[in-house]
Amino acid sequence: MTNTKLTPLKGTSGGSSQVYIIVTAFLSLFAIVGLALYGLPFFYDFWEGDYGWSRTTITSGNALGKLLVAPLFGFIAGWLIDRYGPRKLMVTGSLMAGMAIIGLSYTDGSLTMFYLFYVFNALGYVCAGPLPCQVLISRWFDKNRGKAMGIAYLGIGAGGAFVPLLSNGIESRAGWHTALIALGVIVMLISLPMALFIREPAKANVNRNDDAAKHIENQQDADTNKILTVKESQVSIGSILRNPNFYLLCLGSMCAIGVVGGVNQHLKLYLRDFEFAQDKAAHIISLVLLSSLIGRVLMGWLADMLSRKYVMILIYLMVAAAIPLLMVPDFPGRIYLFAVIFGIGLGGDYMIIPLIAGDLFGLKALGRTMGIILVADGIAESVFPMMVGAIYDISGKSYMPAFAILIGVALAGAVIVSFLPKKVENQKSLIT
């Protein structure tokens, strides 16, 4: 087998264009996911105290927004990105996410307004979050796509680590309403400017890669050729939905994303139940996301070196192994040990899914494939925190039953992913 390298730098404007793409994706993920998604749970205990809302109600905003937006708009967003490119959606999403966070500061206990702004925040996430960034990076990178994705996804960890410290600092001086307004403005200032100037790779580069892919096809054995000769243009929604591997990937990712969301959305409330001060709780949440930076780099590196299926299973097992630390009697360093293990698992979770999807279905269909998967993941990510809150409310104010369920779901996800084929994963995105 000849080792043919596909390098996308020729035919584009060179390495500087790829650097711009990584920085743009980094900043978008920093703001839209790191700040807007991971930042809002910091305010849950303020809403609980000031408005008297239950934890089911507090987490229902995120659930309603995702459940309404994901099924109705997720498929359309994936198609729009494949058809027109990520730029316009990322610009629109940046504005919606920032304005939604500002709006949440003015709800004044109104559930109607609370749900409305969460819907806009969910729209911002779909339009400017992981989906367009995954497609953007996959179009600009062939070799080392895992490393590029890992670097860009550092934005989520960096933003998530920064936002509790930022929010706590502003809240302690000016109140949580002002902190939310400042957060919304910062989201727009960070995510919007560079997204305005995104462009697509040169067509000449795409044609050159097609020729290289055909050369590779001629040198593979018959079984490998059967995989590589599938043309991207033939990968339709129908063919994706008829592929059993799609359902394995979708169900497995739903398990992991749901569990991560269930823990993350309740972590500060859990810490406050144990009488952690606001600043100490903020530092622990920040440690989780700082640890996720290690996870993103480590898992991105492993994804380029090993079978991606096994990397995905490792991530799910780490998430499952961390949760019992929230259930056992306290011991020195317990919560910090949890933060590091859970953070590393969290860091690799979102990043590994599009890499495997690209291997299974190809790059030109990645927007459509991830549009469907992110709809499913968005549903899981929204339903699980609300389920955890409901179990907490009806079980005598205890997280133990809900956490036990989350451990079982994470392990189930690892088992489901284990049935994905190894052979396809080892093709380094040869169909381009």
Tab-separated table of C-alpha atoms in Angstrom:
chain	number	residue	atom	x	y	z
A	1	MET	CA	0.000	0.000	0.000
A	2	THR	CA	1.440	3.320	-1.027
A	3	ASN	CA	1.398	6.041	1.590
A	4	THR	CA	-0.137	8.936	-0.350
A	5	LYS	CA	-0.474	12.164	1.594
A	6	LEU	CA	-3.215	14.619	0.807
A	7	THR	CA	-2.087	18.119	1.684
A	8	PRO	CA	-4.671	20.856	1.299
A	9	LEU	CA	-2.253	23.750	1.410
A	10	LYS	CA	-1.591	23.884	-2.322
A	11	GLY	CA	-4.424	25.424	-4.253
A	12	THR	CA	-5.463	27.474	-1.264
A	13	SER	CA	-3.856	30.633	-0.013
A	14	GLY	CA	-1.398	28.627	2.054
A	15	GLY	CA	-0.937	27.853	5.721
A	16	SER	CA	-2.135	31.281	6.820
A	17	SER	CA	-5.644	30.432	5.625
A	18	GLN	CA	-5.674	27.285	7.734
A	19	VAL	CA	-4.453	29.212	10.756
A	20	TYR	CA	-7.301	31.687	10.225
A	21	ILE	CA	-9.809	28.810	10.081
A	22	ILE	CA	-8.522	27.250	13.300
A	23	VAL	CA	-8.546	30.605	15.122
A	24	THR	CA	-12.070	31.360	13.865
A	25	ALA	CA	-13.371	27.962	14.985
A	26	PHE	CA	-11.539	28.303	18.310
A	27	LEU	CA	-13.116	31.684	19.058
A	28	SER	CA	-16.574	30.573	17.984
A	29	LEU	CA	-16.431	27.484	20.193
A	30	PHE	CA	-14.920	29.579	23.007
A	31	ALA	CA	-17.886	31.948	22.936
A	32	ILE	CA	-20.877	29.895	21.747
A	33	VAL	CA	-20.132	26.722	23.726
A	34	GLY	CA	-17.602	27.712	26.368
A	35	LEU	CA	-19.266	30.960	27.454
A	36	ALA	CA	-22.906	30.666	26.354
A	37	LEU	CA	-23.514	26.977	27.081
A	38	TYR	CA	-21.242	26.315	30.040
A	39	GLY	CA	-21.704	29.790	31.465
A	40	LEU	CA	-25.444	29.729	32.137
A	41	PRO	CA	-25.456	26.982	34.834
A	42	PHE	CA	-23.390	29.332	36.989
A	43	PHE	CA	-26.566	31.413	37.393
A	44	TYR	CA	-28.896	28.522	38.301
A	45	ASP	CA	-28.633	28.981	42.059
A	46	PHE	CA	-29.436	32.700	41.679
A	47	TRP	CA	-32.606	31.842	39.744
A	48	GLU	CA	-33.475	29.243	42.367
A	49	GLY	CA	-32.986	31.720	45.202
A	50	ASP	CA	-34.510	34.857	43.632
A	51	TYR	CA	-37.393	33.300	41.697
A	52	GLY	CA	-38.101	30.254	43.869
A	53	TRP	CA	-37.903	27.907	40.854
A	54	SER	CA	-37.365	24.176	41.300
A	55	ARG	CA	-34.381	22.490	39.713
A	56	THR	CA	-36.681	20.850	37.208
A	57	THR	CA	-37.872	24.298	36.121
A	58	ILE	CA	-34.385	25.785	36.043
A	59	THR	CA	-33.092	23.079	33.696
A	60	SER	CA	-36.275	23.087	31.607
A	61	GLY	CA	-35.180	26.255	29.763
A	62	ASN	CA	-32.225	24.485	28.207
A	63	ALA	CA	-34.414	21.426	27.537
A	64	LEU	CA	-37.215	23.352	25.856
A	65	GLY	CA	-34.822	25.396	23.724
A	66	LYS	CA	-32.956	22.337	22.467
A	67	LEU	CA	-36.099	20.230	21.960
A	68	LEU	CA	-37.797	22.931	19.904
A	69	VAL	CA	-34.779	24.052	17.921
A	70	ALA	CA	-32.872	20.822	17.323
A	71	PRO	CA	-35.575	18.793	15.522
A	72	LEU	CA	-37.015	21.784	13.636
A	73	PHE	CA	-33.789	23.479	12.619
A	74	GLY	CA	-30.906	21.018	13.019
A	75	PHE	CA	-31.560	19.220	9.727
A	76	ILE	CA	-32.013	22.509	7.878
A	77	ALA	CA	-28.807	23.952	9.351
A	78	GLY	CA	-26.795	20.950	8.207
A	79	TRP	CA	-28.182	21.251	4.682
A	80	LEU	CA	-27.587	25.012	4.577
A	81	ILE	CA	-23.963	24.569	5.657
A	82	ASP	CA	-23.360	21.894	3.010
A	83	ARG	CA	-25.029	24.064	0.359
A	84	TYR	CA	-23.875	27.590	1.200
A	85	GLY	CA	-20.989	27.208	3.627
A	86	PRO	CA	-20.703	28.014	7.353
A	87	ARG	CA	-20.109	31.802	7.292
A	88	LYS	CA	-23.648	33.211	7.160
A	89	LEU	CA	-24.984	30.813	9.771
A	90	MET	CA	-22.073	31.511	12.118
A	91	VAL	CA	-22.634	35.266	11.908
A	92	THR	CA	-26.363	34.884	12.564
A	93	GLY	CA	-25.782	32.418	15.381
A	94	SER	CA	-23.290	34.692	17.122
A	95	LEU	CA	-25.834	37.509	17.252
A	96	MET	CA	-28.642	35.267	18.472
A	97	ALA	CA	-26.575	33.669	21.241
A	98	GLY	CA	-25.297	36.992	22.572
A	99	MET	CA	-28.706	38.679	22.545
A	100	ALA	CA	-30.308	35.638	24.202
A	101	ILE	CA	-27.950	35.821	27.177
A	102	ILE	CA	-28.576	39.539	27.547
A	103	GLY	CA	-32.321	38.841	27.403
A	104	LEU	CA	-32.104	36.290	30.223
A	105	SER	CA	-31.034	39.082	32.557
A	106	TYR	CA	-34.405	40.806	31.984
A	107	THR	CA	-36.807	37.871	32.472
A	108	ASP	CA	-37.732	39.037	35.998
A	109	GLY	CA	-39.166	35.638	36.894
A	110	SER	CA	-41.273	35.296	33.734
A	111	LEU	CA	-41.107	31.718	32.475
A	112	THR	CA	-42.392	32.811	29.066
A	113	MET	CA	-39.459	35.171	28.565
A	114	PHE	CA	-37.107	32.644	30.116
A	115	TYR	CA	-38.097	29.992	27.565
A	116	LEU	CA	-38.081	32.452	24.662
A	117	PHE	CA	-34.491	33.520	25.249
A	118	TYR	CA	-33.384	29.934	25.748
A	119	VAL	CA	-34.850	29.137	22.323
A	120	PHE	CA	-32.741	31.916	20.797
A	121	ASN	CA	-29.683	30.655	22.661
A	122	ALA	CA	-30.296	27.179	21.222
A	123	LEU	CA	-30.566	28.664	17.734
A	124	GLY	CA	-27.253	30.406	18.255
A	125	TYR	CA	-25.677	27.133	19.326
A	126	VAL	CA	-26.929	25.273	16.246
A	127	CYS	CA	-25.892	28.023	13.818
A	128	ALA	CA	-22.510	29.036	15.252
A	129	GLY	CA	-21.448	26.165	17.502
A	130	PRO	CA	-19.935	22.727	16.852
A	131	LEU	CA	-21.761	21.888	13.605
A	132	PRO	CA	-20.392	24.681	11.359
A	133	CYS	CA	-16.982	24.530	13.039
A	134	GLN	CA	-16.699	20.793	12.382
A	135	VAL	CA	-17.595	21.262	8.722
A	136	LEU	CA	-15.297	24.265	8.377
A	137	ILE	CA	-12.262	22.404	9.717
A	138	SER	CA	-13.032	19.228	7.774
A	139	ARG	CA	-13.187	21.182	4.495
A	140	TRP	CA	-9.858	22.896	5.080
A	141	PHE	CA	-7.895	19.985	6.541
A	142	ASP	CA	-7.207	16.503	5.279
A	143	LYS	CA	-4.033	15.288	6.911
A	144	ASN	CA	-3.963	15.922	10.688
A	145	ARG	CA	-7.659	16.743	10.785
A	146	GLY	CA	-7.855	15.221	14.266
A	147	LYS	CA	-5.144	17.538	15.552
A	148	ALA	CA	-6.773	20.564	13.905
A	149	MET	CA	-10.134	19.646	15.408
A	150	GLY	CA	-8.495	19.145	18.786
A	151	ILE	CA	-6.833	22.571	18.689
A	152	ALA	CA	-10.061	24.319	17.685
A	153	TYR	CA	-11.993	22.479	20.375
A	154	LEU	CA	-9.625	23.844	22.978
A	155	GLY	CA	-11.855	26.902	22.671
A	156	ILE	CA	-14.660	25.086	24.484
A	157	GLY	CA	-12.434	24.200	27.409
A	158	ALA	CA	-10.806	27.624	27.520
A	159	GLY	CA	-14.154	29.404	27.411
A	160	GLY	CA	-15.713	27.027	29.922
A	161	ALA	CA	-12.788	27.478	32.294
A	162	PHE	CA	-12.872	31.253	31.961
A	163	VAL	CA	-16.612	31.864	32.245
A	164	PRO	CA	-17.219	30.881	35.910
A	165	LEU	CA	-14.332	33.064	37.037
A	166	LEU	CA	-15.522	35.945	34.851
A	167	SER	CA	-19.148	35.582	35.950
A	168	ASN	CA	-18.232	35.283	39.615
A	169	GLY	CA	-16.004	38.347	39.419
A	170	ILE	CA	-18.704	40.519	37.824
A	171	GLU	CA	-21.527	39.086	39.977
A	172	SER	CA	-19.645	39.750	43.222
A	173	ARG	CA	-19.259	43.413	42.247
A	174	ALA	CA	-22.373	44.288	40.254
A	175	GLY	CA	-24.904	41.461	40.697
A	176	TRP	CA	-25.892	38.541	38.513
A	177	HIS	CA	-28.104	40.605	36.170
A	178	THR	CA	-25.137	42.729	35.109
A	179	ALA	CA	-22.973	39.635	34.850
A	180	LEU	CA	-25.395	38.116	32.316
A	181	ILE	CA	-25.487	41.323	30.247
A	182	ALA	CA	-21.692	41.493	30.170
A	183	LEU	CA	-21.500	37.824	29.220
A	184	GLY	CA	-23.841	38.308	26.248
A	185	VAL	CA	-21.835	41.256	24.941
A	186	ILE	CA	-18.568	39.343	25.290
A	187	VAL	CA	-20.006	36.370	23.377
A	188	MET	CA	-20.736	38.586	20.374
A	189	LEU	CA	-17.445	40.475	20.526
A	190	ILE	CA	-15.448	37.235	20.511
A	191	SER	CA	-17.381	35.079	18.041
A	192	LEU	CA	-18.600	37.555	15.427
A	193	PRO	CA	-15.674	39.512	13.871
A	194	MET	CA	-13.605	36.671	12.381
A	195	ALA	CA	-16.680	34.730	11.238
A	196	LEU	CA	-17.504	37.646	8.913
A	197	PHE	CA	-14.515	36.860	6.684
A	198	ILE	CA	-14.667	33.068	6.382
A	199	ARG	CA	-14.250	31.732	2.854
A	200	GLU	CA	-14.328	28.309	1.217
A	201	PRO	CA	-11.202	26.370	0.077
A	202	ALA	CA	-10.260	26.779	-3.583
A	203	LYS	CA	-12.030	24.379	-5.963
A	204	ALA	CA	-8.712	23.462	-7.518
A	205	ASN	CA	-7.703	21.950	-4.221
A	206	VAL	CA	-10.837	19.815	-4.084
A	207	ASN	CA	-10.203	18.506	-7.608
A	208	ARG	CA	-6.597	17.726	-6.786
A	209	ASN	CA	-7.659	15.782	-3.716
A	210	ASP	CA	-10.182	13.842	-5.805
A	211	ASP	CA	-7.389	12.786	-8.164
A	212	ALA	CA	-5.228	11.725	-5.242
A	213	ALA	CA	-8.090	9.728	-3.766
A	214	LYS	CA	-8.548	7.878	-7.090
A	215	HIS	CA	-4.844	7.070	-7.117
A	216	ILE	CA	-5.164	5.582	-3.633
A	217	GLU	CA	-8.199	3.546	-4.649
A	218	ASN	CA	-6.213	1.761	-7.383
A	219	GLN	CA	-3.703	0.523	-4.840
A	220	GLN	CA	-6.026	-1.005	-2.242
A	221	ASP	CA	-7.269	-4.564	-2.030
A	222	ALA	CA	-10.798	-5.381	-3.150
A	223	ASP	CA	-12.410	-4.983	0.269
A	224	THR	CA	-10.858	-1.582	0.878
A	225	ASN	CA	-11.763	-0.430	-2.629
A	226	LYS	CA	-15.378	-1.195	-1.853
A	227	ILE	CA	-15.255	1.459	0.858
A	228	LEU	CA	-13.158	4.056	-0.960
A	229	THR	CA	-14.995	4.023	-4.281
A	230	VAL	CA	-18.171	5.417	-2.702
A	231	LYS	CA	-18.508	8.909	-4.132
A	232	GLU	CA	-19.361	11.769	-1.825
A	233	SER	CA	-22.095	12.994	-4.146
A	234	GLN	CA	-23.886	9.673	-3.719
A	235	VAL	CA	-24.089	9.952	0.070
A	236	SER	CA	-27.667	11.092	0.568
A	237	ILE	CA	-29.716	11.470	3.726
A	238	GLY	CA	-31.491	8.251	2.796
A	239	SER	CA	-28.253	6.275	2.468
A	240	ILE	CA	-27.022	7.672	5.786
A	241	LEU	CA	-30.229	6.673	7.540
A	242	ARG	CA	-30.079	3.181	6.030
A	243	ASN	CA	-26.580	2.576	7.375
A	244	PRO	CA	-26.604	0.661	10.709
A	245	ASN	CA	-23.360	2.379	11.716
A	246	PHE	CA	-25.192	5.701	11.773
A	247	TYR	CA	-27.507	4.446	14.522
A	248	LEU	CA	-24.641	2.990	16.540
A	249	LEU	CA	-22.800	6.314	16.390
A	250	CYS	CA	-25.938	8.322	17.067
A	251	LEU	CA	-27.125	6.248	20.048
A	252	GLY	CA	-23.649	5.992	21.517
A	253	SER	CA	-23.058	9.720	21.285
A	254	MET	CA	-26.494	10.439	22.768
A	255	CYS	CA	-25.576	8.395	25.833
A	256	ALA	CA	-22.301	10.209	26.442
A	257	ILE	CA	-23.537	13.716	25.613
A	258	GLY	CA	-26.639	13.198	27.769
A	259	VAL	CA	-24.532	12.084	30.740
A	260	VAL	CA	-22.067	14.958	30.359
A	261	GLY	CA	-24.951	17.420	30.147
A	262	GLY	CA	-26.689	15.874	33.147
A	263	VAL	CA	-23.621	16.325	35.338
A	264	ASN	CA	-22.508	19.710	34.010
A	265	GLN	CA	-25.887	21.388	34.307
A	266	HIS	CA	-26.145	20.386	37.971
A	267	LEU	CA	-22.539	20.639	39.116
A	268	LYS	CA	-22.780	24.090	40.678
A	269	LEU	CA	-26.104	23.255	42.324
A	270	TYR	CA	-24.500	20.081	43.704
A	271	LEU	CA	-21.573	22.084	45.062
A	272	ARG	CA	-23.876	24.657	46.630
A	273	ASP	CA	-25.776	21.840	48.368
A	274	PHE	CA	-22.467	20.995	50.040
A	275	GLU	CA	-22.070	24.662	51.012
A	276	PHE	CA	-19.225	25.495	48.671
A	277	ALA	CA	-18.787	29.270	48.497
A	278	GLN	CA	-19.462	30.991	45.174
A	279	ASP	CA	-15.791	31.571	44.433
A	280	LYS	CA	-14.758	28.006	45.370
A	281	ALA	CA	-17.560	26.525	43.254
A	282	ALA	CA	-16.435	28.717	40.355
A	283	HIS	CA	-12.873	27.442	40.674
A	284	ILE	CA	-13.964	23.783	40.671
A	285	ILE	CA	-16.119	24.303	37.580
A	286	SER	CA	-13.176	26.066	35.982
A	287	LEU	CA	-10.921	23.091	36.831
A	288	VAL	CA	-13.310	20.739	35.016
A	289	LEU	CA	-13.023	22.782	31.846
A	290	LEU	CA	-9.284	23.329	32.239
A	291	SER	CA	-8.899	19.555	32.434
A	292	SER	CA	-10.987	19.279	29.294
A	293	LEU	CA	-8.190	21.122	27.470
A	294	ILE	CA	-5.902	18.193	28.243
A	295	GLY	CA	-8.627	15.826	27.114
A	296	ARG	CA	-9.110	17.556	23.771
A	297	VAL	CA	-5.412	17.571	22.915
A	298	LEU	CA	-4.825	14.051	24.189
A	299	MET	CA	-7.857	12.507	22.511
A	300	GLY	CA	-7.235	14.409	19.273
A	301	TRP	CA	-3.684	13.050	19.219
A	302	LEU	CA	-4.870	9.513	19.999
A	303	ALA	CA	-7.529	9.788	17.281
A	304	ASP	CA	-4.791	10.303	14.687
A	305	MET	CA	-2.681	7.440	16.084
A	306	LEU	CA	-5.123	4.694	17.109
A	307	SER	CA	-8.466	3.265	16.126
A	308	ARG	CA	-10.960	6.046	16.774
A	309	LYS	CA	-13.550	3.587	18.024
A	310	TYR	CA	-11.297	2.616	20.929
A	311	VAL	CA	-10.563	6.251	21.696
A	312	MET	CA	-14.303	6.882	21.864
A	313	ILE	CA	-14.819	3.933	24.232
A	314	LEU	CA	-12.007	5.222	26.471
A	315	ILE	CA	-13.686	8.624	26.671
A	316	TYR	CA	-17.024	7.109	27.685
A	317	LEU	CA	-15.410	4.931	30.350
A	318	MET	CA	-13.644	7.946	31.846
A	319	VAL	CA	-16.937	9.821	32.102
A	320	ALA	CA	-18.558	6.810	33.787
A	321	ALA	CA	-15.621	6.397	36.194
A	322	ALA	CA	-15.710	10.014	37.363
A	323	ILE	CA	-19.338	10.182	38.508
A	324	PRO	CA	-19.002	7.777	41.486
A	325	LEU	CA	-16.630	10.316	43.040
A	326	LEU	CA	-19.688	12.556	43.497
A	327	MET	CA	-21.474	9.775	45.372
A	328	VAL	CA	-18.877	8.440	47.829
A	329	PRO	CA	-18.191	9.931	51.291
A	330	ASP	CA	-15.955	12.952	51.184
A	331	PHE	CA	-12.178	12.567	51.412
A	332	PRO	CA	-9.339	15.041	50.802
A	333	GLY	CA	-9.129	15.955	47.152
A	334	ARG	CA	-12.279	14.037	46.158
A	335	ILE	CA	-13.968	16.837	44.237
A	336	TYR	CA	-10.716	17.848	42.525
A	337	LEU	CA	-10.052	14.270	41.429
A	338	PHE	CA	-13.542	14.170	39.965
A	339	ALA	CA	-12.972	17.475	38.177
A	340	VAL	CA	-9.787	16.250	36.474
A	341	ILE	CA	-11.086	12.816	35.373
A	342	PHE	CA	-14.480	14.098	34.258
A	343	GLY	CA	-12.899	17.071	32.529
A	344	ILE	CA	-10.515	14.925	30.477
A	345	GLY	CA	-13.410	12.701	29.384
A	346	LEU	CA	-15.577	15.704	28.605
A	347	GLY	CA	-12.812	17.251	26.537
A	348	GLY	CA	-12.640	14.380	24.100
A	349	ASP	CA	-16.347	13.662	23.943
A	350	TYR	CA	-17.583	16.306	21.506
A	351	MET	CA	-14.396	16.240	19.433
A	352	ILE	CA	-14.329	12.505	18.620
A	353	ILE	CA	-17.870	12.293	17.190
A	354	PRO	CA	-17.327	14.308	13.959
A	355	LEU	CA	-14.029	12.533	13.326
A	356	ILE	CA	-15.728	9.144	13.274
A	357	ALA	CA	-18.686	10.531	11.310
A	358	GLY	CA	-16.294	11.880	8.667
A	359	ASP	CA	-14.602	8.496	8.390
A	360	LEU	CA	-17.913	6.657	8.042
A	361	PHE	CA	-19.780	8.958	5.663
A	362	GLY	CA	-17.205	11.289	4.074
A	363	LEU	CA	-16.565	15.007	4.264
A	364	LYS	CA	-19.070	16.367	1.771
A	365	ALA	CA	-21.856	14.657	3.713
A	366	LEU	CA	-20.467	15.666	7.107
A	367	GLY	CA	-22.816	18.648	7.502
A	368	ARG	CA	-25.883	16.496	6.859
A	369	THR	CA	-24.605	13.636	9.005
A	370	MET	CA	-23.657	15.826	11.948
A	371	GLY	CA	-26.828	17.868	11.511
A	372	ILE	CA	-28.814	14.720	12.308
A	373	ILE	CA	-26.486	13.509	15.050
A	374	LEU	CA	-26.373	16.907	16.744
A	375	VAL	CA	-30.171	16.976	16.732
A	376	ALA	CA	-30.176	13.691	18.610
A	377	ASP	CA	-27.330	14.779	20.896
A	378	GLY	CA	-29.072	18.088	21.563
A	379	ILE	CA	-32.191	16.237	22.674
A	380	ALA	CA	-30.150	14.042	25.019
A	381	GLU	CA	-28.180	17.012	26.312
A	382	SER	CA	-31.404	18.831	27.144
A	383	VAL	CA	-33.531	15.972	28.492
A	384	PHE	CA	-30.949	14.432	30.828
A	385	PRO	CA	-30.362	17.532	32.999
A	386	MET	CA	-34.105	18.003	33.366
A	387	MET	CA	-34.463	14.321	34.269
A	388	VAL	CA	-31.723	14.679	36.884
A	389	GLY	CA	-33.501	17.731	38.306
A	390	ALA	CA	-36.842	15.930	38.433
A	391	ILE	CA	-35.323	12.913	40.220
A	392	TYR	CA	-33.619	15.280	42.653
A	393	ASP	CA	-36.889	17.089	43.393
A	394	ILE	CA	-38.874	13.892	44.042
A	395	SER	CA	-36.216	11.854	45.869
A	396	GLY	CA	-35.774	13.931	48.995
A	397	LYS	CA	-33.268	16.409	47.520
A	398	SER	CA	-30.653	13.792	46.662
A	399	TYR	CA	-28.574	13.395	43.514
A	400	MET	CA	-27.579	9.792	44.247
A	401	PRO	CA	-30.348	7.982	42.278
A	402	ALA	CA	-29.889	10.218	39.246
A	403	PHE	CA	-26.095	9.858	39.266
A	404	ALA	CA	-26.427	6.062	39.427
A	405	ILE	CA	-28.585	6.175	36.291
A	406	LEU	CA	-26.043	8.384	34.518
A	407	ILE	CA	-23.263	5.872	35.212
A	408	GLY	CA	-25.339	3.103	33.643
A	409	VAL	CA	-26.104	5.225	30.577
A	410	ALA	CA	-22.416	6.102	30.026
A	411	LEU	CA	-21.464	2.410	30.193
A	412	ALA	CA	-24.267	1.564	27.771
A	413	GLY	CA	-22.846	4.133	25.358
A	414	ALA	CA	-19.428	2.445	25.492
A	415	VAL	CA	-21.010	-0.927	24.703
A	416	ILE	CA	-22.962	0.506	21.738
A	417	VAL	CA	-19.878	2.189	20.270
A	418	SER	CA	-17.928	-1.070	20.539
A	419	PHE	CA	-20.024	-2.434	17.649
A	420	LEU	CA	-18.774	0.243	15.226
A	421	PRO	CA	-16.458	-1.169	12.541
A	422	LYS	CA	-12.748	-0.805	13.102
A	423	LYS	CA	-11.806	-0.997	9.419
A	424	VAL	CA	-13.548	2.222	8.355
A	425	GLU	CA	-12.058	4.179	11.227
A	426	ASN	CA	-8.566	3.275	10.170
A	427	GLN	CA	-9.042	4.895	6.764
A	428	LYS	CA	-7.582	8.334	7.367
A	429	SER	CA	-10.415	10.173	5.654
A	430	LEU	CA	-9.289	8.976	2.227
A	431	ILE	CA	-12.554	9.952	0.590
A	432	THR	CA	-12.228	13.716	0.234
